């Protein structure tokens, strides 16, 4: 059985302390609808039990400390002797116990763990993969918990699961789309990390799982917009060693912090200038990368300086094919701004 609850830390009046306007929920944050001030966060709390029933006397604040009682981990506090990887045991005074007792506790530890995860070996393996992938991608624990919740929900409702590994890949992608402020990732990026970790997962499998299992989630996600990727790409640009060397070589008049702010403002201006219908017909991920490249061109023209980005440098920094940036820039952005005299 699942338990999920959103806990919102709001003030009593639900009013912005700055302009006294109403607070609204935007993603996982509470913000003022007038001035945009972020007041606090929305915390998502999940707990999962393998049992078919749950004691109604338990509240969501109770701590589950045995195997399988948390949604994103099977080996939790209290589920094994000492820490999970401990091989040398100490007494309550932190003194090493005798060799006979060491052998006894090692045997007990190796014997009891398989029993604790019995009949849940697949869940244990899949959730370990989830933790590894989330850590590699640098996503937040909110995305990890949500992905684990989706996995358990689909597993409980679907009559059969074709591939548990590709399913958890779909859940990671779906959860990252829900919390777009956590730097959304693409299907191909997720598949690349799975392949690095030794799991054969392709975009085709994740798309197949999306078609088969999305109906069990009872939740519709809106597709990402180019705006969602801008911040992530700009951070990649300003932290790239190639860009730093290029700024020194061209004797740029800006520091990296100033360049980052100028790029952000110019990208927002470009995105707002593109027709909405035209934006929908192009890949938002690549269009965001081409927008950053175009923003650098416009800044160079506006300040009468040398461009910092080349298509090759932008391609390496944002991990987008060079021809894709060129195609989107030439067909969409260049015609739009050629007539503008900045």
Short mmCIF file of C-alpha atoms in Angstrom, two decimals:
data_model
loop_
_atom_site.label_atom_id
_atom_site.label_comp_id
_atom_site.label_asym_id
_atom_site.label_seq_id
_atom_site.Cartn_x
_atom_site.Cartn_y
_atom_site.Cartn_z
CA UNK A 1 0.00 0.00 0.00
CA UNK A 2 1.11 3.52 -0.72
CA UNK A 3 0.97 6.65 1.30
CA UNK A 4 1.79 10.00 -0.29
CA UNK A 5 1.16 13.44 1.02
CA UNK A 6 2.28 16.95 0.16
CA UNK A 7 3.30 18.91 3.24
CA UNK A 8 3.28 22.67 2.61
CA UNK A 9 4.99 24.99 5.04
CA UNK A 10 2.82 28.07 4.70
CA UNK A 11 2.32 30.99 7.02
CA UNK A 12 -1.06 31.34 8.73
CA UNK A 13 -2.41 34.09 6.51
CA UNK A 14 -1.20 32.59 3.21
CA UNK A 15 -0.09 36.12 2.28
CA UNK A 16 3.23 37.38 0.89
CA UNK A 17 5.11 39.29 3.62
CA UNK A 18 6.46 41.78 1.06
CA UNK A 19 3.48 42.87 -1.03
CA UNK A 20 0.63 41.13 0.83
CA UNK A 21 -0.52 39.27 -2.29
CA UNK A 22 -1.77 35.70 -2.43
CA UNK A 23 0.70 32.78 -2.43
CA UNK A 24 0.50 30.12 -5.15
CA UNK A 25 2.22 26.76 -5.56
CA UNK A 26 4.69 26.59 -8.44
CA UNK A 27 6.29 23.17 -8.76
CA UNK A 28 7.75 22.41 -5.33
CA UNK A 29 7.83 26.03 -4.13
CA UNK A 30 5.32 28.53 -2.78
CA UNK A 31 5.71 31.89 -4.50
CA UNK A 32 3.92 35.23 -4.48
CA UNK A 33 1.69 35.60 -7.54
CA UNK A 34 2.46 39.33 -7.72
CA UNK A 35 6.16 39.87 -6.97
CA UNK A 36 7.42 36.30 -7.51
CA UNK A 37 9.12 36.05 -4.10
CA UNK A 38 9.82 32.43 -3.10
CA UNK A 39 8.40 31.97 0.40
CA UNK A 40 9.09 28.31 1.17
CA UNK A 41 9.27 24.81 -0.29
CA UNK A 42 6.78 22.01 -0.77
CA UNK A 43 8.14 18.81 0.68
CA UNK A 44 6.99 15.51 -0.80
CA UNK A 45 6.83 12.66 1.70
CA UNK A 46 6.47 9.07 0.49
CA UNK A 47 6.43 5.80 2.34
CA UNK A 48 5.90 2.35 0.89
CA UNK A 49 5.15 -0.98 2.52
CA UNK A 50 5.21 -4.38 0.92
CA UNK A 51 2.35 -5.48 3.17
CA UNK A 52 -1.16 -5.49 1.69
CA UNK A 53 -2.57 -3.60 4.67
CA UNK A 54 -1.32 -0.79 6.83
CA UNK A 55 -2.18 0.01 10.40
CA UNK A 56 -4.58 2.94 10.35
CA UNK A 57 -3.18 4.11 13.68
CA UNK A 58 0.14 4.97 12.01
CA UNK A 59 0.57 8.52 10.80
CA UNK A 60 2.73 9.76 7.94
CA UNK A 61 5.25 10.99 10.49
CA UNK A 62 6.03 7.48 11.75
CA UNK A 63 9.48 6.14 10.95
CA UNK A 64 9.62 2.81 9.13
CA UNK A 65 12.93 1.19 10.05
CA UNK A 66 12.81 -2.37 8.74
CA UNK A 67 13.46 -3.81 5.31
CA UNK A 68 11.17 -2.50 2.56
CA UNK A 69 9.55 0.25 4.63
CA UNK A 70 10.89 3.18 2.65
CA UNK A 71 10.05 3.94 -0.94
CA UNK A 72 13.52 4.43 -2.39
CA UNK A 73 15.64 2.01 -0.37
CA UNK A 74 15.30 -1.53 0.93
CA UNK A 75 18.28 -1.60 3.30
CA UNK A 76 17.24 0.97 5.90
CA UNK A 77 18.07 1.80 9.50
CA UNK A 78 17.58 -1.25 11.73
CA UNK A 79 17.44 -3.76 8.89
CA UNK A 80 20.92 -5.24 9.40
CA UNK A 81 23.64 -5.60 12.01
CA UNK A 82 25.66 -2.37 12.31
CA UNK A 83 26.20 -0.44 9.07
CA UNK A 84 25.57 -2.18 5.78
CA UNK A 85 29.24 -2.48 4.78
CA UNK A 86 30.67 -3.05 8.28
CA UNK A 87 32.87 -6.13 8.57
CA UNK A 88 34.51 -5.46 11.96
CA UNK A 89 32.13 -5.20 14.93
CA UNK A 90 32.50 -3.32 18.20
CA UNK A 91 30.67 -3.41 21.52
CA UNK A 92 28.69 -0.52 23.04
CA UNK A 93 31.94 1.03 24.29
CA UNK A 94 33.30 1.03 20.71
CA UNK A 95 35.88 -1.63 21.56
CA UNK A 96 36.53 -4.42 19.07
CA UNK A 97 34.91 -7.66 20.16
CA UNK A 98 36.68 -11.02 20.22
CA UNK A 99 37.47 -12.97 17.06
CA UNK A 100 34.90 -15.69 17.87
CA UNK A 101 32.15 -13.10 18.20
CA UNK A 102 33.36 -11.36 15.03
CA UNK A 103 32.91 -14.62 13.14
CA UNK A 104 29.49 -15.18 14.70
CA UNK A 105 28.13 -11.74 13.82
CA UNK A 106 29.53 -11.87 10.29
CA UNK A 107 27.74 -15.17 9.78
CA UNK A 108 24.49 -13.80 11.21
CA UNK A 109 24.74 -10.70 9.06
CA UNK A 110 25.35 -12.63 5.83
CA UNK A 111 22.61 -15.13 6.72
CA UNK A 112 19.83 -12.73 7.72
CA UNK A 113 20.04 -10.24 4.88
CA UNK A 114 18.95 -12.63 2.07
CA UNK A 115 16.01 -13.67 4.25
CA UNK A 116 14.97 -10.05 4.77
CA UNK A 117 14.80 -9.33 1.04
CA UNK A 118 13.31 -12.69 0.10
CA UNK A 119 10.61 -12.35 -2.59
CA UNK A 120 11.72 -8.73 -3.12
CA UNK A 121 15.04 -9.32 -4.87
CA UNK A 122 13.94 -7.51 -8.04
CA UNK A 123 12.79 -4.47 -6.07
CA UNK A 124 16.08 -4.42 -4.17
CA UNK A 125 18.11 -4.52 -7.41
CA UNK A 126 15.97 -1.92 -9.19
CA UNK A 127 16.02 0.54 -6.26
CA UNK A 128 19.80 0.21 -5.98
CA UNK A 129 20.04 1.06 -9.69
CA UNK A 130 17.71 4.03 -9.10
CA UNK A 131 19.92 5.42 -6.33
CA UNK A 132 23.01 5.00 -8.49
CA UNK A 133 21.48 6.71 -11.56
CA UNK A 134 20.04 9.62 -9.55
CA UNK A 135 23.40 10.21 -7.88
CA UNK A 136 25.22 10.12 -11.24
CA UNK A 137 22.78 12.59 -12.81
CA UNK A 138 22.95 14.90 -9.77
CA UNK A 139 19.16 15.04 -9.36
CA UNK A 140 17.49 15.86 -6.05
CA UNK A 141 16.07 13.38 -3.55
CA UNK A 142 12.58 14.67 -4.45
CA UNK A 143 12.99 13.32 -7.98
CA UNK A 144 14.38 10.05 -6.62
CA UNK A 145 11.47 9.53 -4.23
CA UNK A 146 8.95 10.40 -6.91
CA UNK A 147 10.54 7.97 -9.40
CA UNK A 148 10.47 5.19 -6.80
CA UNK A 149 6.82 6.00 -6.05
CA UNK A 150 5.94 5.75 -9.75
CA UNK A 151 7.78 2.43 -10.05
CA UNK A 152 5.94 0.88 -7.12
CA UNK A 153 2.62 2.28 -8.30
CA UNK A 154 3.01 0.83 -11.80
CA UNK A 155 4.26 -2.48 -10.44
CA UNK A 156 1.21 -2.81 -8.19
CA UNK A 157 -1.36 -1.89 -10.84
CA UNK A 158 0.07 -3.42 -14.01
CA UNK A 159 -0.69 -7.12 -14.63
CA UNK A 160 2.85 -7.67 -15.93
CA UNK A 161 6.17 -5.84 -16.29
CA UNK A 162 8.22 -6.45 -19.44
CA UNK A 163 11.50 -4.97 -18.28
CA UNK A 164 12.04 -3.61 -14.76
CA UNK A 165 15.23 -1.76 -15.73
CA UNK A 166 13.67 0.20 -18.58
CA UNK A 167 10.64 0.85 -16.34
CA UNK A 168 12.75 2.57 -13.69
CA UNK A 169 14.37 4.58 -16.50
CA UNK A 170 10.93 5.76 -17.60
CA UNK A 171 10.05 6.62 -13.97
CA UNK A 172 13.21 8.74 -13.62
CA UNK A 173 12.38 10.61 -16.82
CA UNK A 174 8.75 11.12 -15.80
CA UNK A 175 9.70 12.36 -12.31
CA UNK A 176 12.31 14.77 -13.70
CA UNK A 177 9.67 16.23 -16.02
CA UNK A 178 7.33 16.81 -13.08
CA UNK A 179 9.98 18.75 -11.15
CA UNK A 180 11.37 20.77 -14.04
CA UNK A 181 13.16 23.21 -11.72
CA UNK A 182 15.64 20.40 -10.98
CA UNK A 183 17.33 20.72 -14.40
CA UNK A 184 15.23 18.39 -16.61
CA UNK A 185 17.07 15.59 -18.38
CA UNK A 186 16.36 14.02 -21.76
CA UNK A 187 15.62 10.36 -22.49
CA UNK A 188 18.90 9.97 -24.34
CA UNK A 189 20.90 11.32 -21.39
CA UNK A 190 19.21 8.84 -19.04
CA UNK A 191 19.93 5.97 -21.45
CA UNK A 192 23.60 6.99 -21.69
CA UNK A 193 23.97 6.78 -17.91
CA UNK A 194 22.30 3.36 -17.84
CA UNK A 195 24.72 2.15 -20.51
CA UNK A 196 27.68 3.53 -18.53
CA UNK A 197 26.41 1.55 -15.53
CA UNK A 198 26.21 -1.62 -17.63
CA UNK A 199 22.45 -1.77 -18.29
CA UNK A 200 21.13 -1.99 -21.85
CA UNK A 201 18.39 0.62 -21.96
CA UNK A 202 17.49 2.44 -25.18
CA UNK A 203 15.20 5.42 -25.85
CA UNK A 204 12.88 3.06 -27.71
CA UNK A 205 12.33 0.98 -24.56
CA UNK A 206 11.58 4.03 -22.41
CA UNK A 207 9.12 5.38 -25.00
CA UNK A 208 7.47 1.95 -25.15
CA UNK A 209 7.10 1.92 -21.36
CA UNK A 210 5.67 5.42 -21.51
CA UNK A 211 2.93 4.20 -23.86
CA UNK A 212 2.24 1.05 -21.84
CA UNK A 213 2.37 2.30 -18.24
CA UNK A 214 1.52 6.00 -18.20
CA UNK A 215 -2.16 5.14 -17.84
CA UNK A 216 -1.47 3.63 -14.39
CA UNK A 217 -0.15 6.92 -12.99
CA UNK A 218 -3.37 8.94 -13.37
CA UNK A 219 -1.29 12.05 -13.97
CA UNK A 220 -0.65 14.10 -17.09
CA UNK A 221 2.70 15.79 -17.58
CA UNK A 222 3.08 18.71 -19.93
CA UNK A 223 6.01 18.58 -22.37
CA UNK A 224 9.07 20.64 -21.55
CA UNK A 225 9.57 24.05 -23.05
CA UNK A 226 12.85 25.52 -24.25
CA UNK A 227 12.80 27.89 -21.27
CA UNK A 228 13.26 24.94 -18.91
CA UNK A 229 16.71 24.14 -20.33
CA UNK A 230 18.13 27.66 -20.64
CA UNK A 231 19.52 27.91 -17.09
CA UNK A 232 21.15 24.51 -17.33
CA UNK A 233 22.83 25.26 -20.67
CA UNK A 234 24.11 28.66 -19.54
CA UNK A 235 25.69 27.04 -16.46
CA UNK A 236 27.38 24.52 -18.76
CA UNK A 237 28.65 27.33 -20.98
CA UNK A 238 30.18 29.54 -18.27
CA UNK A 239 31.81 26.56 -16.52
CA UNK A 240 33.37 25.16 -19.72
CA UNK A 241 37.21 25.43 -19.82
CA UNK A 242 37.00 26.13 -23.57
CA UNK A 243 34.77 29.15 -22.93
CA UNK A 244 37.10 30.45 -20.19
CA UNK A 245 40.11 30.19 -22.50
CA UNK A 246 38.15 31.80 -25.33
CA UNK A 247 37.21 34.77 -23.11
CA UNK A 248 40.87 35.28 -22.22
CA UNK A 249 41.96 34.93 -25.84
CA UNK A 250 39.39 37.44 -27.10
CA UNK A 251 40.09 39.75 -24.12
CA UNK A 252 36.45 39.81 -23.15
CA UNK A 253 35.18 42.91 -21.36
CA UNK A 254 33.02 40.75 -19.08
CA UNK A 255 33.67 38.47 -16.15
CA UNK A 256 32.02 35.06 -16.17
CA UNK A 257 29.33 36.22 -13.72
CA UNK A 258 28.45 39.24 -15.86
CA UNK A 259 28.52 37.11 -19.02
CA UNK A 260 26.14 34.63 -17.38
CA UNK A 261 23.65 37.37 -16.46
CA UNK A 262 23.80 38.93 -19.91
CA UNK A 263 23.26 35.55 -21.58
CA UNK A 264 20.27 34.82 -19.34
CA UNK A 265 18.55 38.13 -20.08
CA UNK A 266 19.22 37.87 -23.81
CA UNK A 267 17.97 34.26 -23.96
CA UNK A 268 14.73 35.27 -22.27
CA UNK A 269 14.32 38.05 -24.82
CA UNK A 270 14.90 35.63 -27.71
CA UNK A 271 12.46 33.01 -26.39
CA UNK A 272 9.74 35.63 -25.97
CA UNK A 273 10.32 36.82 -29.55
CA UNK A 274 9.71 33.39 -31.13
CA UNK A 275 6.17 32.58 -32.19
CA UNK A 276 4.61 29.96 -29.87
CA UNK A 277 3.30 27.88 -32.73
CA UNK A 278 6.73 27.82 -34.35
CA UNK A 279 8.39 26.79 -31.06
CA UNK A 280 6.12 23.76 -30.74
CA UNK A 281 7.24 22.38 -34.10
CA UNK A 282 10.92 22.16 -33.09
CA UNK A 283 12.86 20.17 -30.52
CA UNK A 284 12.81 22.29 -27.30
CA UNK A 285 16.10 20.80 -26.07
CA UNK A 286 18.04 21.73 -29.23
CA UNK A 287 16.19 25.03 -29.64
CA UNK A 288 17.34 26.05 -26.15
CA UNK A 289 20.95 25.32 -27.12
CA UNK A 290 20.62 27.30 -30.35
CA UNK A 291 19.08 30.16 -28.34
CA UNK A 292 22.16 30.37 -26.10
CA UNK A 293 24.39 30.43 -29.19
CA UNK A 294 22.22 33.15 -30.78
CA UNK A 295 22.26 35.17 -27.54
CA UNK A 296 26.05 35.29 -27.67
CA UNK A 297 25.89 36.55 -31.26
CA UNK A 298 23.44 39.30 -30.32
CA UNK A 299 25.54 40.36 -27.31
CA UNK A 300 28.64 40.65 -29.52
CA UNK A 301 26.71 42.83 -31.96
CA UNK A 302 25.18 44.95 -29.21
CA UNK A 303 28.47 45.63 -27.38
CA UNK A 304 30.64 45.68 -30.54
CA UNK A 305 32.90 42.87 -29.31
CA UNK A 306 34.07 39.49 -30.58
CA UNK A 307 31.72 36.52 -30.18
CA UNK A 308 32.81 34.15 -27.44
CA UNK A 309 30.94 31.06 -28.62
CA UNK A 310 31.56 29.13 -31.79
CA UNK A 311 29.27 26.31 -32.87
CA UNK A 312 31.92 23.77 -31.91
CA UNK A 313 32.50 25.25 -28.43
CA UNK A 314 28.75 25.50 -27.82
CA UNK A 315 28.30 21.91 -29.02
CA UNK A 316 30.97 20.57 -26.66
CA UNK A 317 29.73 22.58 -23.65
CA UNK A 318 26.03 21.73 -24.05
CA UNK A 319 26.53 18.22 -25.47
CA UNK A 320 24.38 18.94 -28.54
CA UNK A 321 25.39 18.02 -32.07
CA UNK A 322 27.01 20.91 -33.91
CA UNK A 323 24.82 20.49 -37.00
CA UNK A 324 21.67 20.56 -34.84
CA UNK A 325 22.63 23.93 -33.34
CA UNK A 326 23.43 25.28 -36.80
CA UNK A 327 20.16 23.97 -38.28
CA UNK A 328 17.95 25.54 -35.58
CA UNK A 329 19.92 28.78 -35.60
CA UNK A 330 19.81 29.25 -39.39
CA UNK A 331 16.17 28.24 -39.88
CA UNK A 332 14.55 29.89 -36.85
CA UNK A 333 16.69 32.45 -35.06
CA UNK A 334 18.91 34.07 -37.69
CA UNK A 335 16.00 35.21 -39.95
CA UNK A 336 14.21 36.59 -36.88
CA UNK A 337 17.05 38.88 -35.77
CA UNK A 338 18.84 39.74 -39.02
CA UNK A 339 16.71 42.85 -39.43
CA UNK A 340 17.17 44.06 -35.83
CA UNK A 341 19.72 46.83 -35.42
CA UNK A 342 20.94 46.38 -31.84
#
